[in-house]
Amino acid sequence: MPSIAHISLTFVGLMWVLPFLYYYHSYPLTTFYQEWGAAILGLFAMPLLVTKRYWLQPEIPLIVLLPIGLLLLGMMQFVLGRVGYFEQILLFALYLLWAALLMMLGQRLREEFGLPALATALATFLLVGAELNALAGILQNYRWHTFLDAVVTAKISVAVYGNVAQPNHFANYITLGLISLGLLHMRSLLRAWYVVLLTMPLLFVLVLSGSRSVWLYLLLMAGMAWWWQRSDKSCLPLLRYTLLLLLGFGLMHAVVQIPWLEGASGSVTTMRRLFGEGASGSIGLCCGEGWRIFTQFSSAGRWFGQFAWQHFNSACFCGTQTLPVCITMRIHW
């Protein structure tokens, strides 16, 4: 019979998989079932924190101070009248309390299983989720009709986004799957040819996501692996893995150009967006606008949930952006 710790770990793992596989996304306002699902699964994982054994020697990690500090800041803004609606601060507080409890749960799971076993279990869940989302991305890219049609998000743009339905978030999740695959390989839990087979679909959909941030993630992975292997030679296989990922990611850009691999509604690659169409200064524009807002209200913040409104009111200079692009950015927020 599984222990409470195993049940909690299972729900945490499912929280890393199921919300990202939810398939229903509809305009003009997409649903929040993914967030609700993650919250429910997180709460189902909490019984480990209410056991008698936990409260005999409770341990609260220092990182819990981060959400608690943000919660206190939000409450101060509410008292000062800087929050428009009570429901806003209530949702903010519930989310931060949920995050703090998950941090405490993570600390307890580490004590129960040990960090290596815990990391391996969660990496397995994450890899399964990434592979399933890669499958969804491939099916939606080619519009193959299968028995999974009802649970695969339809593709309405040139970018592949799996069931996450947002290319950048999809790329983030797939990259986490690659990191998890590297961890499992490092622990000799997967043979080399298994790793190759599991890597190919992940790299394929990463390229077709068109997310430029993938290059940053892969370079950071290689840089961190190089840094670690300087002091610990056991990390040398991890460095080889990350360098091969970079090579494979670059070569995959050539693979997706093969005519018979063209998607049903066209495609876009990260390289094309990095150096061709889609390359723009909108990211720098947003960062600069955020910094200007921060410098104006650096003491206690402008207030919770008001970035879009302040951005609209701050007479942002568009620079190289056209007026329609600036308007689109404001509408998106």
Short mmCIF file of C-alpha atoms in Angstrom, two decimals:
data_model
loop_
_atom_site.label_atom_id
_atom_site.label_comp_id
_atom_site.label_asym_id
_atom_site.label_seq_id
_atom_site.Cartn_x
_atom_site.Cartn_y
_atom_site.Cartn_z
CA MET A 1 0.00 0.00 0.00
CA PRO A 2 1.51 3.38 -0.99
CA SER A 3 2.45 5.75 1.78
CA ILE A 4 1.17 9.30 2.10
CA ALA A 5 4.54 10.52 0.86
CA HIS A 6 4.21 8.48 -2.34
CA ILE A 7 0.67 9.77 -2.87
CA SER A 8 1.83 13.37 -2.44
CA LEU A 9 4.72 12.83 -4.84
CA THR A 10 2.36 11.33 -7.41
CA PHE A 11 0.04 14.33 -7.31
CA VAL A 12 2.99 16.72 -7.60
CA GLY A 13 4.16 14.78 -10.65
CA LEU A 14 0.69 14.87 -12.18
CA MET A 15 0.62 18.62 -11.55
CA TRP A 16 3.67 18.82 -13.84
CA VAL A 17 1.91 16.89 -16.60
CA LEU A 18 -1.89 17.06 -16.79
CA PRO A 19 -2.50 20.86 -16.85
CA PHE A 20 -0.15 21.17 -19.82
CA LEU A 21 -2.10 18.54 -21.76
CA TYR A 22 -5.46 20.30 -21.49
CA TYR A 23 -6.66 20.79 -25.05
CA TYR A 24 -9.54 23.28 -25.01
CA HIS A 25 -8.47 26.85 -25.79
CA SER A 26 -10.94 29.25 -27.34
CA TYR A 27 -10.94 32.96 -28.16
CA PRO A 28 -11.71 35.66 -27.22
CA LEU A 29 -10.93 34.51 -23.67
CA THR A 30 -9.13 31.22 -23.19
CA THR A 31 -10.12 29.09 -20.24
CA PHE A 32 -8.33 28.86 -16.91
CA TYR A 33 -8.92 25.14 -16.44
CA GLN A 34 -5.18 24.51 -16.59
CA GLU A 35 -4.56 26.82 -13.65
CA TRP A 36 -7.50 25.37 -11.73
CA GLY A 37 -6.30 21.85 -12.44
CA ALA A 38 -2.79 22.65 -11.19
CA ALA A 39 -4.22 24.22 -8.04
CA ILE A 40 -6.42 21.20 -7.31
CA LEU A 41 -3.61 18.70 -7.91
CA GLY A 42 -1.35 20.77 -5.68
CA LEU A 43 -3.92 20.71 -2.89
CA PHE A 44 -4.34 16.95 -3.28
CA ALA A 45 -0.60 16.65 -2.70
CA MET A 46 -0.75 18.49 0.64
CA PRO A 47 -1.80 15.67 3.05
CA LEU A 48 1.86 15.02 3.80
CA LEU A 49 1.98 18.42 5.51
CA VAL A 50 -0.82 17.60 7.95
CA THR A 51 0.64 14.36 9.26
CA LYS A 52 1.63 14.17 12.92
CA ARG A 53 5.19 13.22 12.00
CA TYR A 54 5.64 16.43 10.03
CA TRP A 55 4.55 18.69 12.86
CA LEU A 56 6.80 16.95 15.38
CA GLN A 57 9.77 18.45 13.54
CA PRO A 58 8.45 21.01 11.05
CA GLU A 59 10.99 22.50 8.66
CA ILE A 60 10.22 25.65 6.72
CA PRO A 61 12.67 26.47 3.90
CA LEU A 62 13.96 30.01 3.63
CA ILE A 63 12.55 30.39 0.11
CA VAL A 64 9.07 30.51 1.66
CA LEU A 65 9.95 34.07 2.68
CA LEU A 66 9.67 35.09 -0.98
CA PRO A 67 5.92 34.47 -1.49
CA ILE A 68 5.20 35.63 2.06
CA GLY A 69 7.08 38.87 1.40
CA LEU A 70 5.17 39.43 -1.83
CA LEU A 71 1.93 38.73 0.02
CA LEU A 72 2.76 41.34 2.65
CA LEU A 73 3.59 43.83 -0.11
CA GLY A 74 0.24 43.14 -1.78
CA MET A 75 -1.60 43.59 1.50
CA MET A 76 0.18 46.89 2.07
CA GLN A 77 -0.86 48.06 -1.39
CA PHE A 78 -4.46 47.07 -0.63
CA VAL A 79 -4.44 49.00 2.66
CA LEU A 80 -3.05 52.04 0.85
CA GLY A 81 -5.90 51.83 -1.65
CA ARG A 82 -3.71 50.88 -4.59
CA VAL A 83 -5.65 47.72 -5.50
CA GLY A 84 -8.83 48.29 -7.46
CA TYR A 85 -10.76 45.22 -6.34
CA PHE A 86 -10.65 43.08 -3.21
CA GLU A 87 -10.95 39.96 -5.39
CA GLN A 88 -7.62 40.84 -7.01
CA ILE A 89 -5.69 40.77 -3.75
CA LEU A 90 -7.66 37.72 -2.59
CA LEU A 91 -6.62 35.75 -5.68
CA PHE A 92 -3.06 37.03 -5.28
CA ALA A 93 -3.00 35.90 -1.64
CA LEU A 94 -4.44 32.46 -2.40
CA TYR A 95 -1.89 31.89 -5.13
CA LEU A 96 1.06 32.91 -2.95
CA LEU A 97 -0.14 30.79 -0.03
CA TRP A 98 -0.49 27.85 -2.41
CA ALA A 99 3.05 28.46 -3.68
CA ALA A 100 4.40 28.67 -0.12
CA LEU A 101 2.74 25.38 0.80
CA LEU A 102 4.24 23.72 -2.28
CA MET A 103 7.67 24.93 -1.22
CA MET A 104 7.16 23.43 2.21
CA LEU A 105 5.92 20.23 0.60
CA GLY A 106 9.00 20.09 -1.60
CA GLN A 107 11.22 20.35 1.46
CA ARG A 108 9.33 17.52 3.14
CA LEU A 109 9.44 15.30 0.05
CA ARG A 110 13.18 15.84 -0.07
CA GLU A 111 13.46 14.65 3.52
CA GLU A 112 11.28 11.62 2.79
CA PHE A 113 12.92 10.40 -0.42
CA GLY A 114 16.25 12.17 -0.68
CA LEU A 115 17.06 14.70 -3.39
CA PRO A 116 18.35 12.22 -6.03
CA ALA A 117 15.26 10.00 -5.87
CA LEU A 118 12.90 12.98 -5.77
CA ALA A 119 14.57 14.66 -8.75
CA THR A 120 14.50 11.41 -10.72
CA ALA A 121 10.80 10.86 -10.09
CA LEU A 122 9.83 14.40 -11.06
CA ALA A 123 12.10 14.30 -14.12
CA THR A 124 10.29 11.16 -15.25
CA PHE A 125 6.91 12.88 -14.97
CA LEU A 126 8.21 15.93 -16.80
CA LEU A 127 9.72 13.86 -19.60
CA VAL A 128 6.44 12.00 -20.09
CA GLY A 129 4.56 15.30 -20.26
CA ALA A 130 7.04 16.76 -22.76
CA GLU A 131 6.87 13.70 -25.02
CA LEU A 132 3.06 13.74 -24.97
CA ASN A 133 3.02 17.44 -25.83
CA ALA A 134 5.54 16.80 -28.61
CA LEU A 135 3.18 14.16 -29.98
CA ALA A 136 0.33 16.68 -29.85
CA GLY A 137 2.53 19.21 -31.65
CA ILE A 138 3.39 16.78 -34.44
CA LEU A 139 -0.24 15.74 -34.91
CA GLN A 140 -1.44 19.34 -35.05
CA ASN A 141 1.36 20.37 -37.42
CA TYR A 142 0.43 17.75 -40.01
CA ARG A 143 -3.26 17.62 -39.13
CA TRP A 144 -3.22 13.86 -39.08
CA HIS A 145 -6.62 12.49 -38.15
CA THR A 146 -6.34 9.92 -35.37
CA PHE A 147 -8.35 8.75 -32.39
CA LEU A 148 -6.65 11.60 -30.49
CA ASP A 149 -8.32 14.35 -32.54
CA ALA A 150 -10.68 15.25 -29.71
CA VAL A 151 -7.83 15.86 -27.26
CA VAL A 152 -5.34 17.68 -29.50
CA THR A 153 -5.49 21.46 -29.81
CA ALA A 154 -6.05 22.59 -33.40
CA LYS A 155 -3.26 24.58 -35.04
CA ILE A 156 -4.36 28.01 -36.25
CA SER A 157 -0.94 29.59 -36.85
CA VAL A 158 2.34 28.66 -38.49
CA ALA A 159 3.99 27.99 -35.12
CA VAL A 160 3.64 24.64 -33.36
CA TYR A 161 2.43 24.96 -29.77
CA GLY A 162 1.16 21.52 -28.71
CA ASN A 163 -1.64 21.46 -26.18
CA VAL A 164 -0.06 24.35 -24.27
CA ALA A 165 -1.42 26.60 -27.05
CA GLN A 166 1.30 29.25 -26.66
CA PRO A 167 4.58 28.80 -28.59
CA ASN A 168 6.92 30.29 -25.99
CA HIS A 169 5.36 28.40 -23.08
CA PHE A 170 5.37 25.25 -25.20
CA ALA A 171 9.08 25.69 -25.93
CA ASN A 172 9.80 26.24 -22.23
CA TYR A 173 8.02 23.01 -21.33
CA ILE A 174 9.72 20.96 -24.05
CA THR A 175 13.12 22.31 -22.97
CA LEU A 176 12.40 21.21 -19.41
CA GLY A 177 11.69 17.78 -20.87
CA LEU A 178 15.13 17.78 -22.51
CA ILE A 179 16.73 18.75 -19.20
CA SER A 180 14.87 15.90 -17.50
CA LEU A 181 16.05 13.51 -20.20
CA GLY A 182 19.63 14.59 -19.54
CA LEU A 183 19.21 13.93 -15.83
CA LEU A 184 17.85 10.44 -16.43
CA HIS A 185 20.70 9.74 -18.83
CA MET A 186 23.24 11.00 -16.27
CA ARG A 187 21.83 8.56 -13.73
CA SER A 188 22.24 5.71 -16.25
CA LEU A 189 18.50 5.03 -16.26
CA LEU A 190 18.22 5.27 -20.05
CA ARG A 191 20.46 3.78 -22.69
CA ALA A 192 22.04 6.05 -25.26
CA TRP A 193 19.82 4.94 -28.14
CA TYR A 194 16.71 5.49 -25.98
CA VAL A 195 17.94 9.02 -25.33
CA VAL A 196 18.40 9.63 -29.06
CA LEU A 197 14.90 8.35 -29.87
CA LEU A 198 13.30 10.47 -27.15
CA THR A 199 15.29 13.56 -28.10
CA MET A 200 14.36 13.64 -31.79
CA PRO A 201 10.65 14.56 -31.46
CA LEU A 202 11.44 17.11 -28.76
CA LEU A 203 14.01 18.90 -30.93
CA PHE A 204 11.68 18.69 -33.94
CA VAL A 205 8.82 20.53 -32.25
CA LEU A 206 11.23 22.94 -30.55
CA VAL A 207 12.42 24.14 -33.94
CA LEU A 208 8.86 24.46 -35.24
CA SER A 209 7.72 26.39 -32.17
CA GLY A 210 9.55 29.42 -33.52
CA SER A 211 10.49 30.47 -29.99
CA ARG A 212 13.77 32.38 -30.00
CA SER A 213 14.28 31.78 -26.28
CA VAL A 214 15.21 28.14 -27.01
CA TRP A 215 18.68 29.25 -28.07
CA LEU A 216 19.14 30.97 -24.73
CA TYR A 217 18.01 27.90 -22.79
CA LEU A 218 20.28 25.50 -24.68
CA LEU A 219 23.30 27.81 -24.38
CA LEU A 220 22.68 28.23 -20.65
CA MET A 221 22.44 24.46 -20.26
CA ALA A 222 25.78 23.99 -22.01
CA GLY A 223 27.38 26.80 -20.01
CA MET A 224 26.20 25.40 -16.68
CA ALA A 225 27.32 21.88 -17.61
CA TRP A 226 30.77 23.22 -18.57
CA TRP A 227 31.01 25.09 -15.26
CA TRP A 228 30.02 22.04 -13.21
CA GLN A 229 32.40 19.64 -14.96
CA ARG A 230 35.34 21.89 -14.07
CA SER A 231 34.99 20.89 -10.41
CA ASP A 232 33.22 17.55 -10.85
CA LYS A 233 34.32 15.34 -13.73
CA SER A 234 31.27 13.14 -13.25
CA CYS A 235 29.34 15.93 -15.00
CA LEU A 236 31.36 15.48 -18.20
CA PRO A 237 28.65 13.27 -19.79
CA LEU A 238 26.16 16.06 -19.09
CA LEU A 239 28.38 18.51 -20.97
CA ARG A 240 28.54 16.14 -23.93
CA TYR A 241 24.76 15.78 -23.82
CA THR A 242 24.14 19.54 -23.87
CA LEU A 243 26.65 20.11 -26.69
CA LEU A 244 25.01 17.36 -28.73
CA LEU A 245 21.64 19.00 -28.05
CA LEU A 246 22.94 22.25 -29.50
CA LEU A 247 24.30 20.42 -32.54
CA GLY A 248 21.09 18.45 -32.98
CA PHE A 249 18.97 21.58 -32.61
CA GLY A 250 20.98 23.32 -35.32
CA LEU A 251 20.78 20.33 -37.68
CA MET A 252 17.05 19.97 -37.07
CA HIS A 253 16.57 23.34 -38.77
CA ALA A 254 17.79 21.69 -41.97
CA VAL A 255 15.64 18.61 -41.42
CA VAL A 256 12.39 20.60 -41.15
CA GLN A 257 13.15 22.24 -44.52
CA ILE A 258 12.75 18.90 -46.31
CA PRO A 259 9.71 19.42 -48.58
CA TRP A 260 7.81 16.31 -47.51
CA LEU A 261 8.14 17.37 -43.87
CA GLU A 262 6.32 20.66 -44.49
CA GLY A 263 3.33 21.18 -42.21
CA ALA A 264 -0.23 21.39 -43.44
CA SER A 265 -0.48 25.13 -42.73
CA GLY A 266 3.14 26.16 -43.22
CA SER A 267 5.80 26.48 -40.56
CA VAL A 268 8.21 28.85 -38.88
CA THR A 269 11.55 28.04 -37.25
CA THR A 270 13.45 29.64 -34.40
CA MET A 271 16.27 30.61 -36.79
CA ARG A 272 13.86 32.32 -39.15
CA ARG A 273 12.32 34.31 -36.30
CA LEU A 274 15.74 35.14 -34.88
CA PHE A 275 17.20 36.59 -38.07
CA GLY A 276 14.25 36.99 -40.42
CA GLU A 277 10.61 37.88 -40.14
CA GLY A 278 9.32 38.23 -36.63
CA ALA A 279 12.60 39.71 -35.39
CA SER A 280 11.61 42.90 -33.64
CA GLY A 281 12.40 45.16 -30.75
CA SER A 282 9.13 44.55 -28.94
CA ILE A 283 10.85 42.66 -26.11
CA GLY A 284 13.24 45.53 -25.49
CA LEU A 285 10.32 47.94 -25.68
CA CYS A 286 8.43 46.04 -22.98
CA CYS A 287 11.49 45.75 -20.73
CA GLY A 288 12.21 49.44 -21.06
CA GLU A 289 8.61 50.31 -20.28
CA GLY A 290 8.63 48.05 -17.24
CA TRP A 291 11.81 49.70 -15.96
CA ARG A 292 10.32 53.19 -16.39
CA ILE A 293 7.23 52.16 -14.43
CA PHE A 294 9.42 50.66 -11.69
CA THR A 295 11.55 53.80 -11.35
CA GLN A 296 8.42 55.91 -11.00
CA PHE A 297 6.94 53.70 -8.26
CA SER A 298 9.98 51.94 -6.78
CA SER A 299 8.99 52.29 -3.10
CA ALA A 300 5.90 50.08 -2.92
CA GLY A 301 5.14 49.31 -6.55
CA ARG A 302 2.47 50.85 -8.77
CA TRP A 303 0.06 48.20 -7.47
CA PHE A 304 -0.88 44.63 -8.22
CA GLY A 305 -2.09 43.79 -11.72
CA GLN A 306 -1.65 47.27 -13.17
CA PHE A 307 1.22 46.88 -15.64
CA ALA A 308 -1.00 46.94 -18.72
CA TRP A 309 -2.84 50.07 -17.61
CA GLN A 310 0.35 51.89 -16.68
CA HIS A 311 1.92 50.87 -19.96
CA PHE A 312 -1.04 52.35 -21.78
CA ASN A 313 -0.87 55.59 -19.81
CA SER A 314 2.88 56.13 -19.93
CA ALA A 315 3.05 57.50 -23.49
CA CYS A 316 5.44 54.75 -24.59
CA PHE A 317 7.75 55.64 -27.46
CA CYS A 318 7.34 53.03 -30.16
CA GLY A 319 10.79 53.49 -31.69
CA THR A 320 11.07 51.13 -34.63
CA GLN A 321 7.64 49.68 -33.91
CA THR A 322 4.75 50.66 -36.10
CA LEU A 323 1.60 52.07 -34.57
CA PRO A 324 -0.43 48.87 -35.25
CA VAL A 325 2.22 46.82 -33.41
CA CYS A 326 2.03 49.10 -30.36
CA ILE A 327 -1.75 48.96 -30.36
CA THR A 328 -1.64 45.16 -30.68
CA MET A 329 0.70 44.95 -27.67
CA ARG A 330 -1.69 47.01 -25.58
CA ILE A 331 -4.70 44.95 -26.66
CA HIS A 332 -2.80 41.72 -25.84
CA TRP A 333 -2.13 42.92 -22.27
#
